[in-house]
CSV table of C-alpha atoms and ligand atoms in Angstrom, one decimal:
chain,number,residue,atom,x,y,z
X,1,MET,CA,66.6,-140.6,49.3
X,2,GLU,CA,63.3,-140.2,51.1
X,3,LYS,CA,62.6,-136.6,52.1
X,4,ILE,CA,61.0,-136.4,55.6
X,5,SER,CA,57.6,-134.9,55.5
X,6,ILE,CA,55.0,-134.6,58.2
X,7,ASN,CA,53.4,-137.8,56.8
X,8,THR,CA,56.7,-139.6,57.5
X,9,ILE,CA,56.7,-138.3,61.1
X,10,LYS,CA,53.1,-139.3,61.7
X,11,ARG,CA,53.6,-142.7,60.1
X,12,MET,CA,56.6,-143.4,62.4
X,13,LYS,CA,54.3,-143.3,65.4
X,14,SER,CA,52.0,-145.9,63.9
X,15,ASP,CA,55.0,-148.0,63.0
X,16,GLY,CA,56.4,-147.7,66.5
X,17,GLU,CA,59.7,-146.2,65.1
X,18,LYS,CA,61.2,-143.6,67.4
X,19,ILE,CA,61.6,-140.1,66.0
X,20,THR,CA,65.0,-138.4,66.4
X,21,ALA,CA,65.3,-134.6,66.6
X,22,LEU,CA,67.9,-132.0,67.6
X,23,THR,CA,68.1,-128.3,67.3
X,24,ALA,CA,70.5,-126.6,64.9
X,25,TYR,CA,71.2,-123.0,64.1
X,26,ASP,CA,73.9,-122.9,61.5
X,27,PHE,CA,74.9,-124.4,58.2
X,28,ASN,CA,77.6,-126.7,59.3
X,29,MET,CA,75.8,-128.3,62.2
X,30,ALA,CA,72.6,-128.7,60.1
X,31,LYS,CA,74.7,-130.5,57.4
X,32,LEU,CA,76.1,-132.9,60.0
X,33,LEU,CA,72.8,-133.7,61.6
X,34,ASP,CA,71.1,-134.2,58.2
X,35,GLU,CA,74.0,-136.5,57.0
X,36,VAL,CA,73.6,-138.7,60.1
X,37,GLY,CA,69.9,-139.0,59.3
X,38,LEU,CA,67.9,-137.3,62.1
X,39,GLU,CA,64.2,-136.9,61.0
X,40,ILE,CA,63.6,-133.4,62.5
X,41,ILE,CA,65.9,-130.3,62.8
X,42,LEU,CA,64.4,-127.6,64.9
X,43,VAL,CA,65.8,-124.1,64.6
X,44,GLY,CA,64.8,-123.3,68.2
X,45,ASP,CA,64.5,-120.0,69.9
X,46,SER,CA,67.0,-121.5,72.3
X,47,VAL,CA,69.5,-120.0,69.8
X,48,ASN,CA,69.0,-116.8,71.9
X,49,MET,CA,70.5,-118.5,74.9
X,50,VAL,CA,73.1,-121.0,73.5
X,51,VAL,CA,74.4,-118.8,70.7
X,52,TYR,CA,73.7,-115.2,71.8
X,53,GLY,CA,74.2,-115.8,75.5
X,54,GLU,CA,70.9,-114.3,76.7
X,55,GLU,CA,69.4,-115.7,80.0
X,56,ASN,CA,66.1,-116.8,78.3
X,57,THR,CA,64.4,-116.9,74.9
X,58,LEU,CA,62.3,-113.8,75.2
X,59,SER,CA,64.4,-111.4,73.2
X,60,ALA,CA,64.6,-113.7,70.1
X,61,ASP,CA,62.7,-112.1,67.3
X,62,ILE,CA,61.6,-113.2,63.8
X,63,TRP,CA,64.6,-111.6,62.1
X,64,MET,CA,67.0,-113.6,64.3
X,65,ILE,CA,65.2,-116.9,63.8
X,66,LEU,CA,64.8,-116.2,60.1
X,67,ARG,CA,68.5,-115.7,59.6
X,68,HIS,CA,69.2,-119.1,61.3
X,69,VAL,CA,66.3,-120.9,59.5
X,70,LYS,CA,67.8,-119.8,56.2
X,71,ALA,CA,71.3,-121.0,57.1
X,72,VAL,CA,69.9,-124.4,58.1
X,73,SER,CA,67.3,-124.8,55.2
X,74,ARG,CA,70.0,-124.0,52.7
X,75,VAL,CA,71.9,-127.2,53.4
X,76,VAL,CA,69.4,-129.7,54.7
X,77,GLN,CA,68.5,-132.3,52.0
X,78,ARG,CA,66.4,-134.8,53.9
X,79,ALA,CA,65.3,-133.8,57.4
X,80,LEU,CA,62.2,-131.8,58.2
X,81,VAL,CA,63.3,-128.3,59.1
X,82,VAL,CA,61.0,-126.7,61.7
X,83,ALA,CA,61.2,-123.0,62.6
X,84,ASP,CA,60.4,-122.0,66.2
X,85,MET,CA,58.1,-119.0,66.5
X,86,PRO,CA,59.7,-116.5,68.9
X,87,PHE,CA,58.0,-114.7,71.7
X,88,MET,CA,55.3,-112.3,70.6
X,89,SER,CA,55.3,-113.4,67.0
X,90,TYR,CA,52.1,-115.4,67.4
X,91,GLN,CA,50.6,-114.4,70.8
X,92,PRO,CA,49.1,-110.9,69.9
X,93,SER,CA,46.7,-112.1,67.2
X,94,ILE,CA,45.9,-114.9,64.8
X,95,ARG,CA,46.6,-112.6,61.9
X,96,ASP,CA,50.2,-112.0,63.2
X,97,ALA,CA,50.6,-115.7,63.8
X,98,VAL,CA,49.6,-116.7,60.3
X,99,ARG,CA,51.7,-114.0,58.7
X,100,ASN,CA,54.8,-114.7,60.7
X,101,ALA,CA,54.5,-118.5,60.4
X,102,GLY,CA,54.2,-118.1,56.6
X,103,PHE,CA,57.3,-115.9,56.6
X,104,PHE,CA,59.4,-118.8,57.9
X,105,LEU,CA,58.3,-121.0,55.0
X,106,SER,CA,58.3,-118.4,52.2
X,107,HIS,CA,61.5,-116.6,53.2
X,108,GLY,CA,63.3,-119.1,55.3
X,109,GLY,CA,62.7,-122.4,53.5
X,110,ALA,CA,61.3,-124.1,56.7
X,111,LYS,CA,58.8,-126.9,56.2
X,112,GLY,CA,56.8,-126.2,59.4
X,113,VAL,CA,56.7,-124.1,62.5
X,114,LYS,CA,56.6,-124.8,66.2
X,115,LEU,CA,54.8,-122.7,68.8
X,116,GLU,CA,54.3,-122.9,72.6
X,117,GLY,CA,50.9,-123.1,74.2
X,118,GLY,CA,47.9,-125.2,75.2
X,119,ILE,CA,44.3,-125.3,74.4
X,120,GLU,CA,44.0,-121.5,74.3
X,121,PHE,CA,46.2,-121.5,71.2
X,122,ALA,CA,44.1,-124.1,69.3
X,123,PRO,CA,42.3,-121.5,67.2
X,124,THR,CA,45.6,-119.9,66.2
X,125,ILE,CA,47.1,-123.3,65.3
X,126,GLN,CA,44.0,-124.2,63.3
X,127,LYS,CA,44.2,-121.0,61.2
X,128,ILE,CA,48.0,-121.5,60.6
X,129,VAL,CA,47.4,-125.1,59.5
X,130,GLU,CA,44.5,-124.1,57.3
X,131,SER,CA,46.9,-121.7,55.6
X,132,GLY,CA,49.0,-124.7,54.5
X,133,ILE,CA,51.6,-124.5,57.2
X,134,PRO,CA,52.4,-127.6,59.3
X,135,VAL,CA,52.5,-126.9,63.0
X,136,MET,CA,54.3,-128.7,65.8
X,137,GLY,CA,52.8,-127.9,69.2
X,138,HIS,CA,54.7,-127.5,72.5
X,139,LEU,CA,53.3,-128.3,75.9
X,140,GLY,CA,54.6,-128.6,79.5
X,141,MET,CA,57.3,-126.3,80.6
X,142,LEU,CA,57.2,-123.5,78.0
X,143,PRO,CA,60.4,-121.4,78.1
X,144,GLN,CA,58.6,-118.3,76.8
X,145,SER,CA,56.5,-118.4,80.0
X,146,VAL,CA,59.5,-118.6,82.3
X,147,ASN,CA,58.4,-115.4,84.1
X,148,LYS,CA,54.9,-116.9,84.7
X,149,TYR,CA,56.4,-120.0,86.4
X,150,GLY,CA,59.1,-118.0,88.2
X,151,GLY,CA,61.9,-120.2,86.6
X,152,PHE,CA,62.3,-123.2,84.3
X,153,LYS,CA,60.3,-125.4,86.6
X,154,VAL,CA,58.9,-128.9,85.9
X,155,GLN,CA,55.2,-128.7,84.9
X,156,GLY,CA,52.3,-131.1,85.2
X,157,LYS,CA,52.8,-132.1,88.8
X,158,THR,CA,49.3,-131.2,90.1
X,159,GLU,CA,46.1,-132.9,89.1
X,160,GLU,CA,44.9,-129.6,87.7
X,161,GLN,CA,48.0,-129.2,85.5
X,162,LYS,CA,47.8,-132.9,84.4
X,163,GLU,CA,44.2,-132.5,83.3
X,164,TYR,CA,45.0,-129.2,81.5
X,165,LEU,CA,47.9,-130.8,79.6
X,166,VAL,CA,46.0,-133.9,78.5
X,167,GLU,CA,43.1,-131.7,77.4
X,168,SER,CA,45.5,-129.4,75.6
X,169,ALA,CA,47.2,-132.2,73.8
X,170,LEU,CA,43.8,-133.4,72.5
X,171,ALA,CA,42.9,-129.8,71.4
X,172,LEU,CA,46.3,-129.4,69.6
X,173,GLU,CA,45.7,-132.7,67.7
X,174,GLU,CA,42.2,-131.6,66.8
X,175,ALA,CA,43.5,-128.2,65.6
X,176,GLY,CA,45.8,-130.0,63.2
X,177,CYS,CA,49.3,-130.2,64.8
X,178,PHE,CA,51.4,-132.9,63.2
X,179,SER,CA,53.3,-133.5,66.4
X,180,ILE,CA,53.7,-132.1,69.9
X,181,VAL,CA,56.9,-131.4,71.9
X,182,LEU,CA,56.5,-132.3,75.6
X,183,GLU,CA,59.0,-130.4,77.8
X,184,LYS,CA,59.9,-131.1,81.4
X,185,ILE,CA,56.9,-133.0,82.7
X,186,PRO,CA,56.8,-136.2,84.8
X,187,ALA,CA,57.6,-139.3,82.7
X,188,GLU,CA,54.2,-140.8,83.6
X,189,LEU,CA,52.3,-137.9,82.2
X,190,GLY,CA,54.5,-138.0,79.1
X,191,GLU,CA,53.4,-141.6,78.7
X,192,LYS,CA,49.7,-140.8,79.3
X,193,ILE,CA,49.7,-138.0,76.7
X,194,THR,CA,51.6,-140.2,74.2
X,195,LYS,CA,48.9,-142.9,74.6
X,196,THR,CA,46.1,-140.4,74.4
X,197,VAL,CA,46.9,-138.6,71.2
X,198,SER,CA,47.3,-140.2,67.7
X,199,ILE,CA,50.0,-137.7,66.6
X,200,PRO,CA,53.6,-138.2,67.7
X,201,THR,CA,55.0,-136.7,70.9
X,202,ILE,CA,58.6,-135.5,71.0
X,203,GLY,CA,59.9,-135.4,74.5
X,204,ILE,CA,62.6,-133.2,76.1
X,205,GLY,CA,62.6,-134.2,79.8
X,206,ALA,CA,59.3,-136.0,79.4
X,207,GLY,CA,60.4,-139.6,79.8
X,208,PRO,CA,61.1,-142.6,77.5
X,209,ALA,CA,57.6,-143.3,76.4
X,210,CYS,CA,57.4,-140.4,74.0
X,211,ASP,CA,57.3,-141.2,70.3
X,212,GLY,CA,60.6,-139.3,69.8
X,213,GLN,CA,63.2,-137.2,71.6
X,214,ILE,CA,64.7,-133.8,71.1
X,215,LEU,CA,67.6,-132.0,72.8
X,216,VAL,CA,69.3,-128.7,72.3
X,217,VAL,CA,72.4,-129.7,70.2
X,218,ASN,CA,74.8,-127.4,72.1
X,219,ASP,CA,73.7,-129.1,75.4
X,220,MET,CA,74.2,-132.7,74.2
X,221,LEU,CA,77.5,-131.9,72.6
X,222,GLY,CA,78.9,-130.2,75.8
X,223,PHE,CA,79.2,-126.9,73.8
X,224,PHE,CA,77.2,-124.8,76.2
X,225,GLU,CA,77.9,-124.3,79.9
X,226,GLY,CA,75.0,-122.1,80.9
X,227,MET,CA,72.8,-124.8,82.5
X,228,ASN,CA,73.2,-128.2,84.1
X,229,LEU,CA,70.0,-129.9,83.0
X,230,LYS,CA,69.0,-133.3,84.5
X,231,PHE,CA,67.3,-134.4,81.2
X,232,VAL,CA,70.4,-133.8,79.0
X,233,ARG,CA,72.8,-136.6,78.3
X,234,LYS,CA,76.1,-135.2,77.2
X,235,TYR,CA,77.4,-137.3,74.3
X,236,ALA,CA,80.5,-135.2,73.9
X,237,ASN,CA,82.5,-132.5,75.6
X,238,LEU,CA,83.2,-130.1,72.8
X,239,ASN,CA,84.1,-127.3,75.3
X,240,ASP,CA,87.1,-129.3,76.5
X,241,ILE,CA,88.2,-130.2,73.0
X,242,ILE,CA,88.0,-126.6,71.9
X,243,ARG,CA,89.9,-125.3,75.0
X,244,GLN,CA,92.6,-127.8,74.4
X,245,ALA,CA,92.9,-126.9,70.7
X,246,VAL,CA,93.0,-123.2,71.4
X,247,ARG,CA,95.6,-123.7,74.2
X,248,GLU,CA,97.8,-125.6,71.7
X,249,TYR,CA,97.3,-122.9,69.0
X,250,SER,CA,98.2,-120.2,71.5
X,251,LYS,CA,101.3,-122.1,72.6
X,252,ASP,CA,102.4,-122.6,69.0
X,253,VAL,CA,102.0,-118.9,68.2
X,254,LYS,CA,103.9,-117.8,71.2
X,255,SER,CA,106.7,-120.2,70.6
X,256,GLY,CA,106.9,-119.5,66.9
X,257,ALA,CA,105.9,-123.1,65.9
X,258,PHE,CA,103.0,-121.8,64.0
X,259,PRO,CA,103.0,-121.1,61.1
X,260,SER,CA,105.6,-123.4,59.7
X,261,LYS,CA,107.3,-123.1,56.3
X,262,ASP,CA,104.6,-125.3,54.7
X,263,GLU,CA,101.9,-123.1,56.1
X,264,SER,CA,103.5,-120.0,54.6
X,265,PHE,CA,103.7,-118.5,51.1
K,301,KIV,O1,64.0,-123.7,71.4
K,301,KIV,C1,64.2,-124.9,71.5
K,301,KIV,O2,65.3,-125.4,71.3
K,301,KIV,C2,63.1,-125.8,71.8
K,301,KIV,C3,63.4,-127.2,72.2
K,301,KIV,C4,64.0,-127.2,73.5
K,301,KIV,C5,62.2,-128.1,72.0
K,301,KIV,O3,62.0,-125.3,71.9
């Protein structure tokens, strides 16, 4: 079994093979995603919203992410496990950024980290990479900057934003990122960035031209009802399946049909 490394991910772009990625936060989900054969499993700070019910990602901290990174890394055999660096774990200083990024590898078992930010984070990324830690960049709509945008709004619509994002993608490549997540930008810009950089782009609401795609697993499985996102395709409706199962359980308990003799000692 070939273990996925950052070299595999980079090679897939040159081979024209699409990269598949999803988030996971717990042992069982990570096991399933790995068995199916996804290349990247991201322990996203989206855990703060889809598991803990917060309205954004800002209150996720390194302890929360570490706990989930450990649960995921423990079981994954093949996929590349990437830990998302939470808000304020890398912004205050390069020193904090390197130390906290390293923590996810040394204590969490991740194989790389992801952080949000453009050209202004290139020196931070460079230092993390120089410390031996693979970095996935993240450009476009950055959820940790939701208050700056005044909502989770599409980015890269103006000429100025487009220029900034292309310039940032090049700076992130130069700083040593092994790939870049592009979130919620026009498909045309997703294509332009993908053609401009030689490292893979992983899109989420960035159109079909990206080298790979990522979604929040709870969104694509219909296991989260917080948001109705245009770029999410629902491949299942787990909420309905769970509601139905719980209804039947409740009915059986009330009627005395559960537990049966066979289910008793
Ligand atoms: O936190 C997360 O799940 C992410 C993905 C949406 C890329 O950053």
